[in-house]
Coordinates of C-alpha atoms and ligand atoms in Angstrom, one line a residue:
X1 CA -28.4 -12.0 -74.5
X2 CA -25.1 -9.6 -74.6
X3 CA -22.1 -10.7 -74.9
X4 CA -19.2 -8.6 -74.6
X5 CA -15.3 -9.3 -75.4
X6 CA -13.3 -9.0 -71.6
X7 CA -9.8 -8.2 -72.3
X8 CA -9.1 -10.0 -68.5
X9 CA -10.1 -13.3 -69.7
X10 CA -9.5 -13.0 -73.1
X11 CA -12.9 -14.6 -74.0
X12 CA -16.4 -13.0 -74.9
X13 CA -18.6 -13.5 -72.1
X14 CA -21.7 -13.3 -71.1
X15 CA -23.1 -9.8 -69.5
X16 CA -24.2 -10.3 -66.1
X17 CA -24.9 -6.7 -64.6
X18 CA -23.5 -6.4 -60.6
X19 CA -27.4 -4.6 -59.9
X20 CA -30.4 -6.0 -62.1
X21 CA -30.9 -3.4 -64.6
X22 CA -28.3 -1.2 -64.0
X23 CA -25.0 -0.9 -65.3
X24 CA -21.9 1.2 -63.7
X25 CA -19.0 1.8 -66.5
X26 CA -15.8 4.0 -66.0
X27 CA -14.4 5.5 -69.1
X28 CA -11.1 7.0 -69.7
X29 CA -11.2 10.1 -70.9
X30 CA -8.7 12.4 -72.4
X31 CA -5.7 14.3 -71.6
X32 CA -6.5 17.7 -71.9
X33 CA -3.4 19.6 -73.3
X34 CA -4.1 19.6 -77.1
X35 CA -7.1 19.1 -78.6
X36 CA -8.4 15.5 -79.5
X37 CA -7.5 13.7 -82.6
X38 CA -10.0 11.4 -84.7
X39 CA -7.8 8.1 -83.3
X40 CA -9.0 9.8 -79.6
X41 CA -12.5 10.1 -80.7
X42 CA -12.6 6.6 -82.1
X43 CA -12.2 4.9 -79.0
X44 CA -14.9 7.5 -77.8
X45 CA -17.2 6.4 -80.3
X46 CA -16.7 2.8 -79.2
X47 CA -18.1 3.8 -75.4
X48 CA -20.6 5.3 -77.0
X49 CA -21.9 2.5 -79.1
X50 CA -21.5 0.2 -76.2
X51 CA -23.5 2.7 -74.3
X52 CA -26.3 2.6 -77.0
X53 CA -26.3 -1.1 -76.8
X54 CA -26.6 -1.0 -73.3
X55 CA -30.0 1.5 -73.2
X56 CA -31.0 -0.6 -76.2
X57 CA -31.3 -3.8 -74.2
X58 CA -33.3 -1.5 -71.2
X59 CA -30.3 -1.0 -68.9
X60 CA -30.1 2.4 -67.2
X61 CA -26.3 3.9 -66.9
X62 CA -24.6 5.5 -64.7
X63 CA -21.5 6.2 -67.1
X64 CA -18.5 8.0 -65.2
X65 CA -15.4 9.5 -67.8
X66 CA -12.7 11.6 -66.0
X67 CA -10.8 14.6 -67.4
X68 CA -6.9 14.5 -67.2
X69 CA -5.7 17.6 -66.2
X70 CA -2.9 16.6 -64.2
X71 CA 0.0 13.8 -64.0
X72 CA -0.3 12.4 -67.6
X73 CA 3.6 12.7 -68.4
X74 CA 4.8 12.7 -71.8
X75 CA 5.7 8.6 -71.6
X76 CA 2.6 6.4 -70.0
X77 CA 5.3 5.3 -67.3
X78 CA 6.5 7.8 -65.0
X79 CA 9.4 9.6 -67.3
X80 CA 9.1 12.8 -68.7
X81 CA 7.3 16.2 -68.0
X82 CA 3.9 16.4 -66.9
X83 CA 1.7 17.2 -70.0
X84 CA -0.5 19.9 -69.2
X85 CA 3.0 21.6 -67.2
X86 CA 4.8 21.0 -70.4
X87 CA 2.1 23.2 -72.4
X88 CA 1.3 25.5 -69.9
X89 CA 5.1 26.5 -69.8
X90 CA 5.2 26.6 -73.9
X91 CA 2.1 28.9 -73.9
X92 CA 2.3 31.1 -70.8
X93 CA -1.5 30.1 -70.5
X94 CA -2.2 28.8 -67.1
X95 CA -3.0 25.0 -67.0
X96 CA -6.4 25.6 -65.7
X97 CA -7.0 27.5 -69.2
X98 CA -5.9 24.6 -71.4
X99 CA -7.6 22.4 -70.3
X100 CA -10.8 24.4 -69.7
X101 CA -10.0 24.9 -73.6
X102 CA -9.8 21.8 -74.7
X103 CA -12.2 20.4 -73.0
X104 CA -14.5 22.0 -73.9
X105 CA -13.3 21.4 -77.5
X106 CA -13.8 18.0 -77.1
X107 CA -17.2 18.1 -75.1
X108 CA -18.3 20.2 -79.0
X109 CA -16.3 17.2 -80.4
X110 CA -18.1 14.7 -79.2
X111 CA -21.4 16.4 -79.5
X112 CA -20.9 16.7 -83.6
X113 CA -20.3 13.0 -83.5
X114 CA -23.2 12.1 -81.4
X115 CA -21.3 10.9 -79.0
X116 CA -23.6 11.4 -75.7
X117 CA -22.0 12.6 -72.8
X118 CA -21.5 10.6 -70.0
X119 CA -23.6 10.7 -66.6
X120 CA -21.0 12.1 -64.7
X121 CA -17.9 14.0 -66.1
X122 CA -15.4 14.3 -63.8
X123 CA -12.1 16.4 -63.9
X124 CA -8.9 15.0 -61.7
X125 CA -8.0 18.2 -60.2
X126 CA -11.1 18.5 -58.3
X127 CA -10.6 15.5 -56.5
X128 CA -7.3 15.8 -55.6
X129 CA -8.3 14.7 -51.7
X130 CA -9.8 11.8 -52.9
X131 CA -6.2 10.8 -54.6
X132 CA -4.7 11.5 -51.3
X133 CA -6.4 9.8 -48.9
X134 CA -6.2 6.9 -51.6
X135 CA -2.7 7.3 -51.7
X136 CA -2.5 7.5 -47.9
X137 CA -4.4 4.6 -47.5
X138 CA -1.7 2.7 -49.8
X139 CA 1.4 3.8 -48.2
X140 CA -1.0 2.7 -44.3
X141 CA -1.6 -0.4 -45.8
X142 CA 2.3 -1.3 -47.1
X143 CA 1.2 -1.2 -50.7
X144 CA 3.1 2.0 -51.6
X145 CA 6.6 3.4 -49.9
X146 CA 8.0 6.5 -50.4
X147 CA 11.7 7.3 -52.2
X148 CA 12.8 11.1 -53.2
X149 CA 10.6 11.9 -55.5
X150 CA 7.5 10.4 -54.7
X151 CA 5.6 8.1 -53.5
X152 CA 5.5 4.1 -55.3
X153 CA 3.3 1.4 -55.7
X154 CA 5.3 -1.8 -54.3
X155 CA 4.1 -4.4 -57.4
X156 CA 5.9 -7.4 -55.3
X157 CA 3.0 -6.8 -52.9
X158 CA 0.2 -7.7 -55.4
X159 CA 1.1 -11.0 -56.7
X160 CA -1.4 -11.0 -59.7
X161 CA 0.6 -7.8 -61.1
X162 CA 0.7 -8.5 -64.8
X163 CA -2.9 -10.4 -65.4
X164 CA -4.7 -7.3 -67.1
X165 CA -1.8 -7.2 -69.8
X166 CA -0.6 -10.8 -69.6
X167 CA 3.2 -9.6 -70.1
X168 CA 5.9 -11.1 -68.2
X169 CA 7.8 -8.8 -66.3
X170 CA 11.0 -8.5 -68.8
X171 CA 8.4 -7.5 -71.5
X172 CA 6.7 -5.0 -69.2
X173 CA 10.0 -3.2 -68.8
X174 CA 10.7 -3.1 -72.3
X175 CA 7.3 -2.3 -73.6
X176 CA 6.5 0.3 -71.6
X177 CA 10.1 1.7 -71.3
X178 CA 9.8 1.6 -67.3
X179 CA 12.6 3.8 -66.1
X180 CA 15.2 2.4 -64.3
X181 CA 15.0 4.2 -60.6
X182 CA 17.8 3.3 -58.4
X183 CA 16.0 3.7 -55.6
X184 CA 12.5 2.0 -56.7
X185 CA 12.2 -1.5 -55.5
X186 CA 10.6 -3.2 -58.2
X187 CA 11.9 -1.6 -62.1
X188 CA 7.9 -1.8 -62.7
X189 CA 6.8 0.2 -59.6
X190 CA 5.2 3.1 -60.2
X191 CA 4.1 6.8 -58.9
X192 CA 1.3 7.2 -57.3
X193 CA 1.9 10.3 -56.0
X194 CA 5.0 12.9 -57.1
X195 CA 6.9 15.3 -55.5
X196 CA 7.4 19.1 -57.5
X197 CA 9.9 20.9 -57.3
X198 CA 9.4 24.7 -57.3
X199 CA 9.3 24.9 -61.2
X200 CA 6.3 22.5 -61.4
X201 CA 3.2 24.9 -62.0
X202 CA 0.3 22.6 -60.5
X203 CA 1.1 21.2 -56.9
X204 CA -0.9 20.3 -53.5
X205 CA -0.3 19.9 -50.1
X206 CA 0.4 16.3 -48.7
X207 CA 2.0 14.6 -46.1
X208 CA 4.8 14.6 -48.0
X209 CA 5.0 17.7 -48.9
X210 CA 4.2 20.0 -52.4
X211 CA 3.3 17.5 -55.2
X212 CA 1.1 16.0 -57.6
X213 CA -0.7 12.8 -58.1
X214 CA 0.3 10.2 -60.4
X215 CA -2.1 9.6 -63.6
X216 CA -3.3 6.2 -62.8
X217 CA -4.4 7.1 -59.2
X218 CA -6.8 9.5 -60.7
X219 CA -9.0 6.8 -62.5
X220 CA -8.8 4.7 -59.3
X221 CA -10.1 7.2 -56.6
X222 CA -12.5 8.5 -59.4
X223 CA -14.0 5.6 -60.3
X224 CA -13.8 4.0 -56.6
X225 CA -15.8 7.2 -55.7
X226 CA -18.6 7.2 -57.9
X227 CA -18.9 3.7 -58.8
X228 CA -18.3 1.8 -55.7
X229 CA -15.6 -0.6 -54.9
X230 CA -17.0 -2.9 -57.6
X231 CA -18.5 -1.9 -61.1
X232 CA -19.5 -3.4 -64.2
X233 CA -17.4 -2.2 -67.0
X234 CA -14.0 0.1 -67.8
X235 CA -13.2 1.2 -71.1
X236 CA -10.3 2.8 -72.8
X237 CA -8.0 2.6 -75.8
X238 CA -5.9 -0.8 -76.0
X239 CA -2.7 1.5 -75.2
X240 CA -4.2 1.7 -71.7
X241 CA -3.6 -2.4 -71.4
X242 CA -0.1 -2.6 -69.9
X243 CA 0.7 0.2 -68.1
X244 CA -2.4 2.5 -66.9
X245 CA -5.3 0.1 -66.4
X246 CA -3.1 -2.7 -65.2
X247 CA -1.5 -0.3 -62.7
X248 CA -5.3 0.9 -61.9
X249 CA -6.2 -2.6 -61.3
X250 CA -3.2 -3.6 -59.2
X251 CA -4.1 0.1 -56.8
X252 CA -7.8 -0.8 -56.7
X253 CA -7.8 -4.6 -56.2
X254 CA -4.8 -4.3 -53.5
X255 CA -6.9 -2.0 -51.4
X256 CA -10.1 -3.6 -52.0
X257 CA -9.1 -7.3 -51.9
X258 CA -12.1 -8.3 -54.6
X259 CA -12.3 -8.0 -57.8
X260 CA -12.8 -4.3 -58.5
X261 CA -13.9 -4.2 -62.2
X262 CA -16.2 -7.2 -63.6
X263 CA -15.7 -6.3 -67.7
X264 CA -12.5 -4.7 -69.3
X265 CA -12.8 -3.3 -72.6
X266 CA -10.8 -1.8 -75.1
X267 CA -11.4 -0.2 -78.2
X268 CA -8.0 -0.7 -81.2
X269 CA -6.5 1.7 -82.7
X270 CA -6.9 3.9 -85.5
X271 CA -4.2 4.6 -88.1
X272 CA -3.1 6.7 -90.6
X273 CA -2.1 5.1 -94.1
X274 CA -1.7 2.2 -91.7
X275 CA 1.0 3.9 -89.6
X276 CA 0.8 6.1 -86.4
X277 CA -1.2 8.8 -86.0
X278 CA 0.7 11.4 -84.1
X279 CA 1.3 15.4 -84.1
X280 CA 4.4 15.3 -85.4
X281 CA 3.5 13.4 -88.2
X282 CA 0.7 16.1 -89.2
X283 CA -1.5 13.5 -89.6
X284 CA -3.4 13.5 -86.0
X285 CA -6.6 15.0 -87.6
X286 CA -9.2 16.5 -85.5
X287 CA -12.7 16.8 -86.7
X288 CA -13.3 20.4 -87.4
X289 CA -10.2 19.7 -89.8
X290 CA -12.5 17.4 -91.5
X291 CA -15.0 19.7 -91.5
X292 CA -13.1 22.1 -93.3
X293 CA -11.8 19.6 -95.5
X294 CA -15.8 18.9 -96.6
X295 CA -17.0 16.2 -94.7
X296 CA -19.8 16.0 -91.8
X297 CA -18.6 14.6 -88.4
X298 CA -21.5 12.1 -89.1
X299 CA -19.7 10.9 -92.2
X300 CA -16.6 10.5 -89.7
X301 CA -19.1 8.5 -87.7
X302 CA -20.1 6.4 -90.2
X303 CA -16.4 5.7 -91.4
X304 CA -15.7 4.3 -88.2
X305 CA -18.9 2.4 -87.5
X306 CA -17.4 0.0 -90.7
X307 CA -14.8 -1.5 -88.2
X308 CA -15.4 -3.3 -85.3
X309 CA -13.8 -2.2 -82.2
X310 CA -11.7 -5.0 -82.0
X311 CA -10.2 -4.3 -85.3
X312 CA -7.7 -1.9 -86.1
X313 CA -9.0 0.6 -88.5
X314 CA -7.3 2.5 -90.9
X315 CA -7.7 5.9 -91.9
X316 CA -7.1 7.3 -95.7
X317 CA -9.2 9.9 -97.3
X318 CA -10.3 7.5 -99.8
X319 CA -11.8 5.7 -97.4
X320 CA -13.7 8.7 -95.9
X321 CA -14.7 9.5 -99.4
X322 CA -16.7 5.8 -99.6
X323 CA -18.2 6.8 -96.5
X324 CA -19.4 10.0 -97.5
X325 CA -20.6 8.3 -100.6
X326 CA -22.4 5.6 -98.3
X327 CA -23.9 8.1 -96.0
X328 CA -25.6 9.8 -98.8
X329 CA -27.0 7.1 -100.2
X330 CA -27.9 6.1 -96.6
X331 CA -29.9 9.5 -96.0
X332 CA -31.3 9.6 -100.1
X333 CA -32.4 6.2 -99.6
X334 CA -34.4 6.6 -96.2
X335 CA -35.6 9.8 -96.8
X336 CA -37.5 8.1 -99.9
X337 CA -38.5 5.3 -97.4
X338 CA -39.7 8.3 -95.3
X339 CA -41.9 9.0 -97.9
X340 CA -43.1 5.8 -99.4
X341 CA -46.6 4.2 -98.3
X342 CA -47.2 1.2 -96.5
X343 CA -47.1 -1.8 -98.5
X344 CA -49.9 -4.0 -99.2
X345 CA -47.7 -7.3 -99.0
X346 CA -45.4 -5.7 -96.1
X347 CA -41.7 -7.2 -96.0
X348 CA -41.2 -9.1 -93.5
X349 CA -39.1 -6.7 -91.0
X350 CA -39.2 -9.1 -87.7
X351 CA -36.6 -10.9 -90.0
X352 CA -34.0 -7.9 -90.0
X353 CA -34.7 -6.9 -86.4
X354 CA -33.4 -10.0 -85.0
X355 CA -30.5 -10.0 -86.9
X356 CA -29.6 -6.1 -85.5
X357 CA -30.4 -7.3 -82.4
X358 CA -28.0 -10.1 -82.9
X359 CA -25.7 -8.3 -84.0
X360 CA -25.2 -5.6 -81.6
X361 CA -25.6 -7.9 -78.5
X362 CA -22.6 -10.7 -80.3
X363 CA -19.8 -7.5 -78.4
X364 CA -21.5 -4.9 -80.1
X365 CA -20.8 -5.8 -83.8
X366 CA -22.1 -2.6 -85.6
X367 CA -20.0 -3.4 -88.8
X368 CA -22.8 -6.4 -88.9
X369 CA -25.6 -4.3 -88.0
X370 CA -24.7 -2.0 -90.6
X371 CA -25.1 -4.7 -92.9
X372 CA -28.5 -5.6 -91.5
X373 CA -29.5 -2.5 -92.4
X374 CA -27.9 -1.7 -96.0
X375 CA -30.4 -5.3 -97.2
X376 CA -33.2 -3.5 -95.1
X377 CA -33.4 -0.4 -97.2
X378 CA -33.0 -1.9 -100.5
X379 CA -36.3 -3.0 -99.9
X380 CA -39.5 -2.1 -102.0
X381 CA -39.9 1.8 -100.3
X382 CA -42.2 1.6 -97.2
X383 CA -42.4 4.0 -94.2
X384 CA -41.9 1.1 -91.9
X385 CA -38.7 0.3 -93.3
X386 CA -37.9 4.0 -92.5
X387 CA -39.3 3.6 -88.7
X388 CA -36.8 0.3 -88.1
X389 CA -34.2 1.9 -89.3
X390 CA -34.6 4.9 -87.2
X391 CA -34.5 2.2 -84.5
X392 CA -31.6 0.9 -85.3
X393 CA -30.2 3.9 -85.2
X394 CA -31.3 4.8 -81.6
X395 CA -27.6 2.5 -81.7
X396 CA -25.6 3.6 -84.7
X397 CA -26.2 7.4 -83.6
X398 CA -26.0 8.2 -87.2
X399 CA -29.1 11.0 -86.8
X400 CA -31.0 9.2 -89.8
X401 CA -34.3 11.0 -88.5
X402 CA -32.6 13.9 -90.2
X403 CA -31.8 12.2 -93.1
X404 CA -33.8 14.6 -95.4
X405 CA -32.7 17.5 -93.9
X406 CA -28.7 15.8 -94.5
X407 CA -29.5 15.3 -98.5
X408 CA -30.7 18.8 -98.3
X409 CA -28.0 20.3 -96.9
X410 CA -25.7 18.5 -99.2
X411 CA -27.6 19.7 -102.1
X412 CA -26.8 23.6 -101.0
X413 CA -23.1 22.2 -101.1
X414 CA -23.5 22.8 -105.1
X415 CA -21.3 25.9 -105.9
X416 CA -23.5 29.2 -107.0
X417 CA -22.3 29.1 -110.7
X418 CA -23.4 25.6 -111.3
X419 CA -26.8 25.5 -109.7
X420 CA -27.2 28.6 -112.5
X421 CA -26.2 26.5 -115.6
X422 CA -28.2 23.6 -114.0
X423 CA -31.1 26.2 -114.1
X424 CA -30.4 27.5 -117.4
X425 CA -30.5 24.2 -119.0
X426 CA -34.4 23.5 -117.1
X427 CA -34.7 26.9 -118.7
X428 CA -33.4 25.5 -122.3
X429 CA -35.3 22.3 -121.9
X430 CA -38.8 24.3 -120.8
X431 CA -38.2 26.1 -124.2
X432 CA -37.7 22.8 -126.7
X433 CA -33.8 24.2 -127.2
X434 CA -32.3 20.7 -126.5
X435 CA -28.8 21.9 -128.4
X436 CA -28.4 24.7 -126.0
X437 CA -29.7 22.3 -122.9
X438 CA -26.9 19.4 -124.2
X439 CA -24.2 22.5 -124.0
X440 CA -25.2 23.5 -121.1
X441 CA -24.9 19.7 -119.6
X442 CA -21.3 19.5 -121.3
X443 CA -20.3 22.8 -119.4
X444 CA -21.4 21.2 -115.9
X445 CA -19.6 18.0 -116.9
X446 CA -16.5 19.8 -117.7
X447 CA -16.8 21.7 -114.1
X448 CA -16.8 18.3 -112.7
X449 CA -20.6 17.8 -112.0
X450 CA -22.8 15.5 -113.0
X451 CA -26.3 16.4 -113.8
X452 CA -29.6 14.1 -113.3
X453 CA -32.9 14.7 -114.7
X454 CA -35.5 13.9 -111.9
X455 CA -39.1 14.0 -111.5
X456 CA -38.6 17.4 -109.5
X457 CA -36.1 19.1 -111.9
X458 CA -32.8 17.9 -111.6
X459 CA -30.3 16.7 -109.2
X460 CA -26.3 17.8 -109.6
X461 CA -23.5 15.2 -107.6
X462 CA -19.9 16.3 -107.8
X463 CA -18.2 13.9 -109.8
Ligands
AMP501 P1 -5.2 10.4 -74.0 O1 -5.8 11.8 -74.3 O2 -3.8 10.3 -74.6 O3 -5.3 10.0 -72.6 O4 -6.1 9.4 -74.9 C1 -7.5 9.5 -74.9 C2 -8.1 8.1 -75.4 O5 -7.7 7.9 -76.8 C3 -7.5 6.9 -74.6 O6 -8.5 6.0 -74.3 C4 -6.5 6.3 -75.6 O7 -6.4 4.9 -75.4 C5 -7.2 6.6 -77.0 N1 -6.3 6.7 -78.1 C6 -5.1 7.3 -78.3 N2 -4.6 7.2 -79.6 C7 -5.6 6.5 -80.2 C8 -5.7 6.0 -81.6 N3 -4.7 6.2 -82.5 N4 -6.8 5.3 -81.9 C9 -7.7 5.0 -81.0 N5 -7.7 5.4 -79.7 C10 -6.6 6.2 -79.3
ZN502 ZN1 -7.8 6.2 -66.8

């Protein structure tokens, strides 16, 4: 039995899908003016591993995640510049090319992590009617009124305003820096629709007149459209809480009158030398920075699968270095399984199963399952142990069926000049010269290597 964490009720609960079988789940996606960073990507790897847990436990999914590329200003509430206008005005570059750009960035992101794509991807300026008639609907309906520069939702006509976030009112207005309009009725109220002014690059036709729609109508006619009126599950970062899913909730549930979404979740945040990770910090890393720094997205993975989703988790280099250390030993230790025999007294894997399976459905504890997993292949080495794990990882998404092919790439990582004295020392040792061989060794250590002898020849780690 799943159970899952709903950030409405505060409680884990139960998972009852809306059709047997089947689950609908919105995602929020990104904001496509810059390219992702690895906190972005961890909430990403969070839908994913939900996702897996999902399949896992025989659901099919129809998994929805939109593509920002319009309304998002610069602060969640409605202050500032629109992002993608902002950039597009810096670079010259038209908005549609930064965010085809960087979308398709992420979309190579995503893949390098093994993040799989959702069923449908769906980008907010092509449904730009859908907003409309939403918004339309809204203003019909006396939900939303219009002032001079756009059109806002009236939260004094949804009483349960405030019960995603659990915030009073005062602390809304502080938190989320809510702008003080004159001429809104409620400080809180917010924009479901804007109105440009001539400067604004990306603007449509409405009834009234040239504009744009606001950020959090976009998840709500997206989602409304592909989903239904009621759907199983919405994820997002735990920024999303106060302002953008609680002002999704307040669009959806006024028009709709029912409950709209039946499981909120939301992944924490990942930090930097526990602070923020942001730009201007220079510390909002993006994975092909990794990359060029030496490490696999999979180790990135990995590194992130050691918190649970709940938890904040805090990014330092040293702690990517233990989980490129980990991995390895991961991939050295199941490629031997891969090749090890089945045993004649077999271990008694039924026993590690049911804890990964209890794991993963107690809201998706992979931190656990990892565990589970790390006892399972210290185990006496047996092929079976090798098929579990590859299992498991139909949920951990760590590619472990290419485990060998991992160690072996690794092992080209050894620089030319090394691999040479490695092979002049097998040399040294085929010819009895053990002084020469020990030199040798000393010269590798002194490069900062480390040289085993193995069955095969040697193996070299960096030190
Ligand atoms: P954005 O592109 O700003 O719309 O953000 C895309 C996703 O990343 C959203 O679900 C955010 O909640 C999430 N997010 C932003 N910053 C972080 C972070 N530091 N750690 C984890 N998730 C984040
Ligand atoms: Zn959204």
């Amino acid at each position: 039995m799943l159970k899952v964490y709903n950030t409405l009720s505060r409680k884990k609960e139960e998972f009852k899908a809306i059709k047997e079988g089947e689950v609908s789940m919105y995602s929020c996606g990104p904001t496509v003016y810059n390219y992702a960073h690895i906190g972005n990507l961890r909430t990403y790897v969070f839908m994913d591993l939900l996702r897996r847990v999902l399949s896992y436990d025989g659901y099919s999914i129809n998994g929805v995640m939109n593509i920002t590329d319009v309304g998002h200003l610069t602060n969640d509430a409605d202050e500032g510049e629109d992002k993608m206008d902002k950039t597009a005005k810096a670079t010259g570059k038209t908005p549609a090319e930064i965010a085809d750009y960087y979308t398709s960035v992420f979309m190579e992101d995503l893949a390098k992590i093994n993040v799989e794509t959702p069923e449908i991807v769906a980008k907010a300026t092509d449904h730009i009617d859908d907003m409309l008639e939403y918004v339309t609907r809204l203003v019909q309906e006396g939900f939303a009124y219009e002032i001079s520069d756009g059109i806002y939702f009236d939260i004094s006509k949804f009483p349960k305003y405030g019960q995603l976030s659990r915030l009073n009112l005062d602390e809304q207005i502080a938190g989320a820096r809510v702008v003080i309009n004159t001429e809104k009725r409620n400080p809180q109220d917010f924009a479901v629709w804007k109105k440009a002014d001539r400067s604004h690059i990306q603007q449509w036709q409405s009834p009234w007149g040239m504009g744009y729609p606001g950020w959090h109508i976009e998840c709500s006619a997206m989602s409304q459209k592909y989903l239904g009126e009621t759907f199983d599950i919405h994820t997002g970062g735990v920024d999303h809480i106060p302002v953008h899913h609680e002002n999704e909730l307040a669009q959806n549930e006024a028009l709709t009158k029912a409950k709209v979404v039946d499981y909120w979740m939301h992944g924490e945040f990942m930090l930097v030398n526990n602070g923020k990770m942001s730009k201007s910090l220079d510390n909002a890393y993006t994975v092909s920075q990794l990359q060029e720094l030496g490490y696999s997205p999979l180790v990135f993975r990995y590194f992130c699968l050691n918190a649970h989703y709940r938890k904040k988790l805090n990014f330092t280099f040293e702690g990517l270095d233990a989980a490129k250390v980990s991995y390895e030993r991961l991939c050295g230790l199941l490629s031997s399984h891969s090749r090890g025999l089945a045993l004649v007294n077999p271990v008694d894997l039924a026993a590690y199963k049911a804890d990964f399976e209890r794991a993963v459905n107690d809201d998706v504890n992979i931190p656990m399952a990892l565990g589970t997993l790390w006892k399972m292949v210290k185990e006496p080495l047996c092929s079976d142990v090798y098929a579990l794990a590859l299992q498991m990882d139909k949920i951990f998404g760590l590619s472990l069926d290419k485990a060998d092919e991992y160690m072996q790439s690794i092992k080209e990582e050894v620089p030319l000049n090394i691999a040479s004295l490695a092979d002049a020392r097998l040399q040294a040792k085929a010819e009895k010269n053990w002084s020469e061989a020990d030199r040798i060794r000393c010269e590798i250590v002194e490069l900062g290597y480390n040289l085993l002898d193995t069955k095969e020849g040697y193996e070299i780690k960096k030190i």
